[in-house]
Coordinates of C-alpha atoms in Angstrom, one line a residue:
M1 CA 13.9 -16.0 -35.3
D2 CA 17.0 -13.5 -35.7
R3 CA 19.2 -13.4 -32.6
K4 CA 20.3 -11.0 -30.6
T5 CA 23.6 -10.1 -28.8
L6 CA 23.1 -8.7 -25.9
D7 CA 26.3 -6.5 -25.3
R8 CA 26.6 -5.6 -21.3
P9 CA 27.2 -8.1 -18.9
P10 CA 24.2 -10.0 -17.1
V11 CA 23.6 -7.9 -13.6
S12 CA 22.1 -11.2 -10.8
Q13 CA 20.4 -10.7 -7.3
T14 CA 23.8 -10.9 -5.5
R15 CA 25.3 -7.6 -7.9
V16 CA 22.0 -5.7 -6.8
R17 CA 22.0 -6.3 -3.1
R18 CA 25.1 -5.8 -2.9
D19 CA 25.2 -2.7 -5.1
L20 CA 22.4 -1.6 -2.4
A21 CA 24.1 -2.2 0.7
A22 CA 26.5 0.3 -0.6
L23 CA 24.6 2.4 -1.1
G24 CA 23.6 2.5 1.9
V25 CA 20.2 0.2 2.7
E26 CA 20.6 -0.9 5.9
P27 CA 17.6 -4.4 6.9
G28 CA 14.9 -2.8 8.5
T29 CA 14.4 1.0 7.4
T30 CA 10.9 1.1 5.6
L31 CA 12.1 2.7 1.4
V32 CA 10.4 3.9 -0.8
V33 CA 11.1 3.6 -4.3
H34 CA 11.1 4.8 -8.0
S35 CA 13.0 2.4 -10.4
S36 CA 14.3 2.5 -14.6
L37 CA 14.3 -1.7 -14.8
T38 CA 15.7 -0.7 -18.3
A39 CA 18.2 1.2 -16.2
I40 CA 19.9 -1.1 -14.3
G41 CA 20.4 -3.4 -17.2
W42 CA 20.5 -6.7 -18.0
V43 CA 18.5 -7.3 -15.2
V44 CA 19.0 -12.4 -14.9
G45 CA 15.8 -13.1 -14.2
G46 CA 14.3 -9.7 -14.6
P47 CA 11.9 -7.0 -12.1
Q48 CA 11.2 -9.9 -9.6
T49 CA 15.2 -10.7 -9.6
V50 CA 15.0 -6.3 -8.2
V51 CA 12.0 -7.0 -6.2
R52 CA 13.6 -9.8 -4.4
A53 CA 17.0 -8.1 -3.9
L54 CA 14.8 -5.1 -2.4
L55 CA 13.6 -7.1 0.3
E56 CA 16.2 -8.9 0.9
A57 CA 18.3 -5.6 1.7
L58 CA 15.4 -4.2 4.3
G59 CA 15.5 -8.4 5.7
E60 CA 12.7 -9.1 7.7
E61 CA 12.0 -6.3 10.2
G62 CA 12.2 -3.6 7.3
T63 CA 9.0 -2.9 4.6
L64 CA 9.2 -2.4 0.6
V65 CA 6.9 0.4 -0.2
L66 CA 6.7 1.4 -4.4
P67 CA 4.0 3.4 -5.7
A68 CA 1.3 1.9 -7.7
A69 CA -0.5 4.6 -9.8
T70 CA -2.7 4.2 -11.8
P71 CA -3.9 7.1 -13.6
Q72 CA -5.1 4.7 -17.2
C73 CA -7.9 4.7 -14.9
A74 CA -8.5 8.5 -14.8
D75 CA -10.4 10.5 -17.1
P76 CA -8.9 9.5 -20.7
A77 CA -8.9 13.8 -21.4
T78 CA -6.9 14.0 -19.6
W79 CA -4.6 10.9 -20.7
K80 CA -1.1 11.9 -21.6
D81 CA 0.2 9.4 -22.7
L82 CA -2.4 8.5 -25.2
R83 CA -4.5 11.3 -27.1
V84 CA -8.6 9.6 -27.9
P85 CA -10.0 11.8 -30.2
A86 CA -12.8 14.3 -29.1
E87 CA -15.5 12.3 -30.7
H88 CA -13.9 8.6 -29.2
L89 CA -14.3 10.5 -25.6
Q90 CA -17.5 9.3 -24.6
Q91 CA -17.7 6.1 -25.4
V92 CA -13.7 5.2 -23.5
R93 CA -15.7 7.4 -20.5
D94 CA -18.4 4.8 -20.1
H95 CA -16.6 1.9 -20.7
L96 CA -13.8 2.2 -18.8
P97 CA -13.3 0.0 -16.0
V98 CA -13.3 1.3 -12.6
F99 CA -10.3 0.6 -10.9
D100 CA -9.4 -2.2 -8.4
P101 CA -6.4 -2.7 -5.3
R102 CA -6.9 -6.4 -6.1
T103 CA -5.7 -6.6 -10.4
T104 CA -5.5 -2.9 -11.7
P105 CA -2.4 -3.4 -13.1
T106 CA 0.7 0.1 -12.3
P107 CA 1.6 2.0 -15.6
L108 CA 5.6 2.3 -13.6
G109 CA 7.5 0.1 -14.7
A110 CA 8.4 -3.9 -14.1
V111 CA 9.7 -3.7 -11.3
P112 CA 6.2 -2.4 -9.2
E113 CA 4.4 -4.1 -11.3
A114 CA 6.1 -7.5 -9.8
F115 CA 6.4 -6.7 -6.7
R116 CA 1.9 -5.4 -6.6
T117 CA 1.8 -9.3 -7.3
W118 CA 3.7 -10.2 -4.5
P119 CA 2.8 -12.5 -1.9
G120 CA 2.4 -10.8 1.0
T121 CA 2.2 -6.8 -0.9
L122 CA -0.6 -5.0 0.3
R123 CA -2.1 -1.9 -1.6
S124 CA -4.0 0.8 -1.5
D125 CA -6.8 1.6 -2.6
H126 CA -7.0 5.5 -4.5
P127 CA -7.9 4.6 -7.9
L128 CA -5.4 6.6 -9.5
E129 CA -2.6 7.0 -6.1
S130 CA -2.2 4.2 -4.5
V131 CA 0.1 2.7 -3.2
C132 CA 1.8 -1.7 -3.0
A133 CA 4.4 -2.1 0.6
R134 CA 4.8 -5.8 2.6
G135 CA 7.2 -5.9 5.8
P136 CA 6.0 -4.9 9.6
A137 CA 4.9 -1.3 8.3
A138 CA 3.1 -2.4 5.2
R139 CA -0.6 -2.0 6.9
E140 CA 0.0 1.2 8.9
I141 CA 1.2 2.5 5.6
T142 CA -1.8 1.0 2.6
G143 CA -4.1 1.3 5.6
E144 CA -6.3 4.9 4.3
H145 CA -6.2 6.5 1.5
P146 CA -8.2 9.9 0.8
L147 CA -9.0 10.5 -2.4
A148 CA -8.4 14.1 -2.1
F149 CA -4.8 15.0 -2.0
S150 CA -3.6 11.6 -2.2
E151 CA -0.3 12.8 -1.8
G152 CA -0.9 15.1 1.0
P153 CA -1.7 14.8 4.7
G154 CA -3.8 12.1 5.6
S155 CA -1.9 9.1 2.6
P156 CA -0.2 6.8 2.9
F157 CA 2.9 9.1 1.3
D158 CA 1.8 11.5 5.1
R159 CA 2.8 8.0 7.1
L160 CA 6.2 7.1 5.3
N161 CA 6.7 11.1 6.1
R162 CA 6.8 9.7 9.7
L163 CA 7.9 7.2 9.8
D164 CA 10.6 8.2 8.6
A165 CA 11.6 6.6 5.3
W166 CA 14.6 6.4 3.1
V167 CA 13.6 6.3 -1.0
L168 CA 15.7 5.3 -3.1
L169 CA 15.6 6.6 -7.0
L170 CA 17.2 3.4 -9.0
G171 CA 18.0 4.6 -12.6
V172 CA 15.4 7.6 -12.9
G173 CA 15.4 11.1 -11.8
F174 CA 13.8 13.9 -9.0
N175 CA 11.0 13.7 -11.3
R176 CA 10.2 10.6 -10.8
C177 CA 9.6 10.9 -6.5
T178 CA 6.0 11.5 -4.6
A179 CA 7.7 12.8 -1.8
L180 CA 8.2 15.8 -3.7
H181 CA 4.4 15.8 -4.3
Y182 CA 3.9 15.5 -0.8
A183 CA 6.3 18.1 0.3
E184 CA 4.3 20.5 -1.7
S185 CA 0.7 19.8 -0.4
L186 CA 2.3 21.3 2.5
A187 CA 3.6 24.2 1.3
A188 CA 1.1 27.7 1.9
R189 CA 1.0 28.0 -1.8
R190 CA 0.4 24.5 -4.1
R191 CA -0.5 24.0 -8.5
T192 CA -3.9 22.3 -7.9
T193 CA -6.2 20.7 -9.8
T194 CA -8.9 18.2 -10.2
V195 CA -8.7 14.5 -11.6
R196 CA -11.7 13.0 -12.4
F197 CA -12.4 9.2 -12.3
P198 CA -14.9 6.0 -12.8
A199 CA -15.7 5.2 -8.8
L200 CA -18.6 2.5 -7.7
D201 CA -21.2 4.0 -5.0
N202 CA -23.5 0.7 -3.6
G203 CA -23.3 -0.5 -7.6
R204 CA -24.0 1.7 -9.4
R205 CA -21.4 3.1 -10.6
V206 CA -20.3 7.4 -11.1
W207 CA -18.0 9.9 -11.7
V208 CA -16.3 11.0 -9.4
E209 CA -13.9 14.8 -8.6
A210 CA -11.1 15.7 -5.9
P211 CA -9.2 18.0 -5.5
N212 CA -5.5 17.1 -5.5
V213 CA -2.4 18.5 -6.6
A214 CA -1.1 19.4 -9.5
D215 CA 2.2 17.3 -11.5
D216 CA 5.0 19.3 -11.9
D217 CA 5.8 18.5 -15.8
D218 CA 9.4 18.7 -15.1
V219 CA 9.5 22.7 -14.0
H220 CA 10.0 22.6 -10.8
F221 CA 10.8 18.6 -9.8
P222 CA 14.3 18.6 -10.9
V223 CA 15.8 22.1 -10.5
V224 CA 14.8 21.3 -6.4
G225 CA 15.7 17.9 -7.2
A226 CA 19.3 19.2 -8.4
R227 CA 20.2 21.6 -6.1
F228 CA 18.9 18.9 -2.6
L229 CA 21.7 17.3 -4.2
A230 CA 24.4 20.2 -4.3
A231 CA 23.2 20.4 -0.3
G232 CA 25.2 17.2 -0.1
R233 CA 21.6 16.3 1.7
A234 CA 22.2 12.6 -0.2
R235 CA 24.0 9.5 -1.5
Q236 CA 25.1 9.3 -4.8
G237 CA 25.9 6.2 -6.0
A238 CA 24.9 3.1 -8.8
V239 CA 23.0 0.2 -8.5
G240 CA 23.6 -2.2 -11.3
E241 CA 24.1 0.3 -14.2
A242 CA 22.1 2.7 -12.4
P243 CA 22.9 6.2 -11.3
S244 CA 20.6 6.1 -8.2
I245 CA 19.8 8.6 -4.9
L246 CA 19.2 7.5 -1.2
F247 CA 17.3 10.0 1.1
R248 CA 15.8 10.6 3.6
M249 CA 12.2 11.8 3.0
Q250 CA 12.3 13.5 7.1
E251 CA 15.7 15.4 4.4
L252 CA 14.2 16.3 1.3
V253 CA 10.5 17.5 2.2
P254 CA 10.3 20.4 4.0
F255 CA 13.9 21.6 1.7
V256 CA 10.9 21.1 -0.5
V257 CA 8.6 23.7 1.2
D258 CA 11.7 26.6 1.6
Y259 CA 11.4 26.3 -2.7
F260 CA 8.3 25.9 -2.9
D261 CA 7.3 29.0 -0.6
A262 CA 9.5 31.1 -1.8
V263 CA 9.2 30.3 -5.8
L264 CA 5.5 30.4 -6.3

């Protein structure tokens, strides 16, 4: 077996914790994290190290929140990462596993998947847009998750906004920020779609359809994110090697609503 040489310095839990503090993450905060483990660098201990550092930074009074979306549970005709040939669509539909909040993994990355199975983590039960949380506000955040407009009013993201949560983009851009979907859901004009997924109804497998805010596909989110940064409304720095952005959700949401009301 060929040995690989790691040409970058290792990133330790101590360094991640120090960088989070320097960026402005404070104990007792409710913090929503979108992350890229690769962007952070060669993390000693992998994604578990990042989770430990985040929990340590927030302390016992803080609540850590990571989206745990499961797009693989949607109708395969809507999958973006894997194109299913038309002749196989019905077979995939017939055998697509129903979402289980206890066991269905999230493909959003190594850090959210590690957090999903962390002791004490709770998960909301939406088949496509679930949220994981751990801390004093976790049960409040994950307790109810409406099927329709799953990132809008009445959703965990609505409660996060009311809880004055902060958002950390850890090595990712605004195109990964779910708070933007929440903000668009509040706009006078919003882009909508219909999502479709299997579910169990009294033990019987059925297909459910629900309205939702449409995917942005990098059309508006990077633009409004850049404007938000230019307005000086966020803190920027590095966590490990990852360029990172920290801001209050209550600062972002009205900014984005104004944007969409103007452009749509």
